[in-house]
Tab-separated table of C-alpha atoms in Angstrom:
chain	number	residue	atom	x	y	z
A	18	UNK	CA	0.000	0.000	0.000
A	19	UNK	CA	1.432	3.464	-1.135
A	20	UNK	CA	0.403	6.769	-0.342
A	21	UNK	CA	0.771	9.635	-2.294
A	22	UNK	CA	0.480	13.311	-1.193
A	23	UNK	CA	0.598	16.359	-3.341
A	24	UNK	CA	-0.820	20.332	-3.160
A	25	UNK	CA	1.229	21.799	-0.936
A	26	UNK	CA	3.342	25.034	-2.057
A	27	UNK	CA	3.844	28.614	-0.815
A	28	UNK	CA	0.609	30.436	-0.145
A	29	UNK	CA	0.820	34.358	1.661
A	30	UNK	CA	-0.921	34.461	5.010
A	31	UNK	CA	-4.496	34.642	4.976
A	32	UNK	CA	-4.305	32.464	1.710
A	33	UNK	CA	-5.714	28.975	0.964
A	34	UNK	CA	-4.620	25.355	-0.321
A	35	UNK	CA	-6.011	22.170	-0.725
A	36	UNK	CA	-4.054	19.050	-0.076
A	37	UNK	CA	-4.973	15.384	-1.519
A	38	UNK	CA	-3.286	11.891	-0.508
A	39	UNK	CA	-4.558	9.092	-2.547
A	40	UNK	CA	-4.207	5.429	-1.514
A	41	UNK	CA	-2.994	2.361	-3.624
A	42	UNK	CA	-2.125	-1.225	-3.836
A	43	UNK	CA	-3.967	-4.318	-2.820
A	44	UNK	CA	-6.680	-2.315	-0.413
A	45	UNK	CA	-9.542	-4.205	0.995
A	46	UNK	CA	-10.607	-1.010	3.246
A	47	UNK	CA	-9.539	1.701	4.978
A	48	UNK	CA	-10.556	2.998	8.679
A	49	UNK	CA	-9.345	6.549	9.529
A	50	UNK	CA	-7.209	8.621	7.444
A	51	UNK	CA	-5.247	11.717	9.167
A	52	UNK	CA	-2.690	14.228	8.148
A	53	UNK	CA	-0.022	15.485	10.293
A	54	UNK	CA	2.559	17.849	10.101
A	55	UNK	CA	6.096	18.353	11.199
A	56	UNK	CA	7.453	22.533	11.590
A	57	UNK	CA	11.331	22.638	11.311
A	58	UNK	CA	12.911	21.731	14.483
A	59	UNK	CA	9.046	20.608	16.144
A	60	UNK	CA	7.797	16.954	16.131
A	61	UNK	CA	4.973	15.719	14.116
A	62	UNK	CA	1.380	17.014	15.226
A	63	UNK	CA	-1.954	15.914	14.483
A	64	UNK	CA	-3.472	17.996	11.670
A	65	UNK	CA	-7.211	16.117	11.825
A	66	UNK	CA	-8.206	12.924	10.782
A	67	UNK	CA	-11.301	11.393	9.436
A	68	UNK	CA	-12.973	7.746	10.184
A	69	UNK	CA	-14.150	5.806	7.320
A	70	UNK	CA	-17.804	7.097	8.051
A	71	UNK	CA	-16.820	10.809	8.080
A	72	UNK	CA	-16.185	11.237	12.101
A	73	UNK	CA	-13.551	14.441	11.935
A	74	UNK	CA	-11.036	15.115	14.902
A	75	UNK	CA	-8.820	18.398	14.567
A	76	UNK	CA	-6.508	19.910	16.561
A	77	UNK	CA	-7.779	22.827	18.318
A	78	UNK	CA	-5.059	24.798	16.207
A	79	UNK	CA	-6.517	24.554	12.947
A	80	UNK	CA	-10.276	24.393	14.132
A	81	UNK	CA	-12.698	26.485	11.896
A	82	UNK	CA	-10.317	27.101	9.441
A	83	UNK	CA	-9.268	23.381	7.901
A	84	UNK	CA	-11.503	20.869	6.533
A	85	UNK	CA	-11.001	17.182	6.095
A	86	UNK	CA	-12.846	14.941	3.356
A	87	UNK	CA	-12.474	11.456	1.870
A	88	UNK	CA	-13.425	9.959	-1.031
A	89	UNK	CA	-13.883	6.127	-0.026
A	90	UNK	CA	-14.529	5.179	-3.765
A	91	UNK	CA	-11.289	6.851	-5.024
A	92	UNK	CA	-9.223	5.992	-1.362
A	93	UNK	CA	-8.422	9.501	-0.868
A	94	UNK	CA	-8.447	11.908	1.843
A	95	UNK	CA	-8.497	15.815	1.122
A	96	UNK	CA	-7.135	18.743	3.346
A	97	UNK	CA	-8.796	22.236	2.807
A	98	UNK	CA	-6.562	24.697	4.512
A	99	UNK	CA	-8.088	28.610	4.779
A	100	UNK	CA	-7.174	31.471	6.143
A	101	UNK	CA	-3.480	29.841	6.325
A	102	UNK	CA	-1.188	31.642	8.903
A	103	UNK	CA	3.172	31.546	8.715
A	104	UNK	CA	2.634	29.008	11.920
A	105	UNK	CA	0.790	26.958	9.358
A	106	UNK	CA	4.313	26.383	7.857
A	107	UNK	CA	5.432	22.438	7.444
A	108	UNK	CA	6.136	19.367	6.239
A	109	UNK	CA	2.371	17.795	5.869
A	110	UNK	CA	1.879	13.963	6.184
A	111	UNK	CA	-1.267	11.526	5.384
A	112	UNK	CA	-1.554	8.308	6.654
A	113	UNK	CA	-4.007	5.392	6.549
A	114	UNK	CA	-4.964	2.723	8.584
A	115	UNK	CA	-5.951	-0.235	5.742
A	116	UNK	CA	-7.010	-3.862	5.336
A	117	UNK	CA	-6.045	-5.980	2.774
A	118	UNK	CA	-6.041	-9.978	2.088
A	119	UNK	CA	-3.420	-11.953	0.395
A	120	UNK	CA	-4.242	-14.703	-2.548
A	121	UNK	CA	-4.806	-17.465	0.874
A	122	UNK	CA	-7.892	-14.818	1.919
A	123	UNK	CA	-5.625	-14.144	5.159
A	124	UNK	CA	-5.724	-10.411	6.400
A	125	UNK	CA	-2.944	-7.665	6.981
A	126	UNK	CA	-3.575	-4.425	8.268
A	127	UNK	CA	-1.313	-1.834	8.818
A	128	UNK	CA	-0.541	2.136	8.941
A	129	UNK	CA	1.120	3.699	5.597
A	130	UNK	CA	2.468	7.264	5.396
A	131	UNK	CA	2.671	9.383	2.779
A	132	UNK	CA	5.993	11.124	1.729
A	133	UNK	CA	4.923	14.598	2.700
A	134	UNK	CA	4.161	17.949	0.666
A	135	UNK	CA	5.568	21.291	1.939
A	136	UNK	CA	3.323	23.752	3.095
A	137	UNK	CA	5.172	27.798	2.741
A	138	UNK	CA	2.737	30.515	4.338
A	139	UNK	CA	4.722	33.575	3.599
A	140	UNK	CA	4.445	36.843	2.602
């Protein structure tokens, strides 16, 4: 299973960008779907994430000003960022939480990152 980010860029403050992450390989399902995001020199931080029927957590940072969608027939989660701020700046990460069965019927499930797209909010 591969994940596959794109959308970021630079933006100026008070700007907007949307983020998508699409899903692939051998995917029976997949449960929640999150992005994170690592600042230079900060750990990685929960962005918001999203259960397979459309339950949305957010940190209390980005409240009211991101939005986060799926599209369960196309495996892909989306990231509306407005009203972006230069504290907004990072790396941002999606991840998955999947099933999938092999050719014996026998289940895996596992957590798959995406490589990251850089988010600039500069002036």
């Amino acid at each position: 299973v591969q994940l596959q980010a794109s959308g970021g860029g630079p933006v100026q403050p008070g700007g907007s960008l949307r983020l998508s992450c699409a899903a692939s390989g051998r995917i029976s399902s997949i449960n929640d779907m999150g992005w994170y995001r690592q600042a230079p020199g900060k750990q990685r931080e929960l962005v918001a994430t999203i259960s397979s029927g459309g339950s949305t957590n957010y940190a209390d940072s980005v409240k009211g000003r991101f939005t986060i969608s799926r599209d369960n027939a196309k495996n892909t989660v989306y990231l509306q960022m407005n009203s972006l701020k230069p504290e907004d700046t990072a790396v941002y990460f999606c991840n998955a939480d999947w099933l999938s069965y092999n050719d014996r019927d026998e289940p895996t499930v596992g957590r798959t990152w995406g490589q990251g797209t850089l988010v600039t909010v500069s002036s």
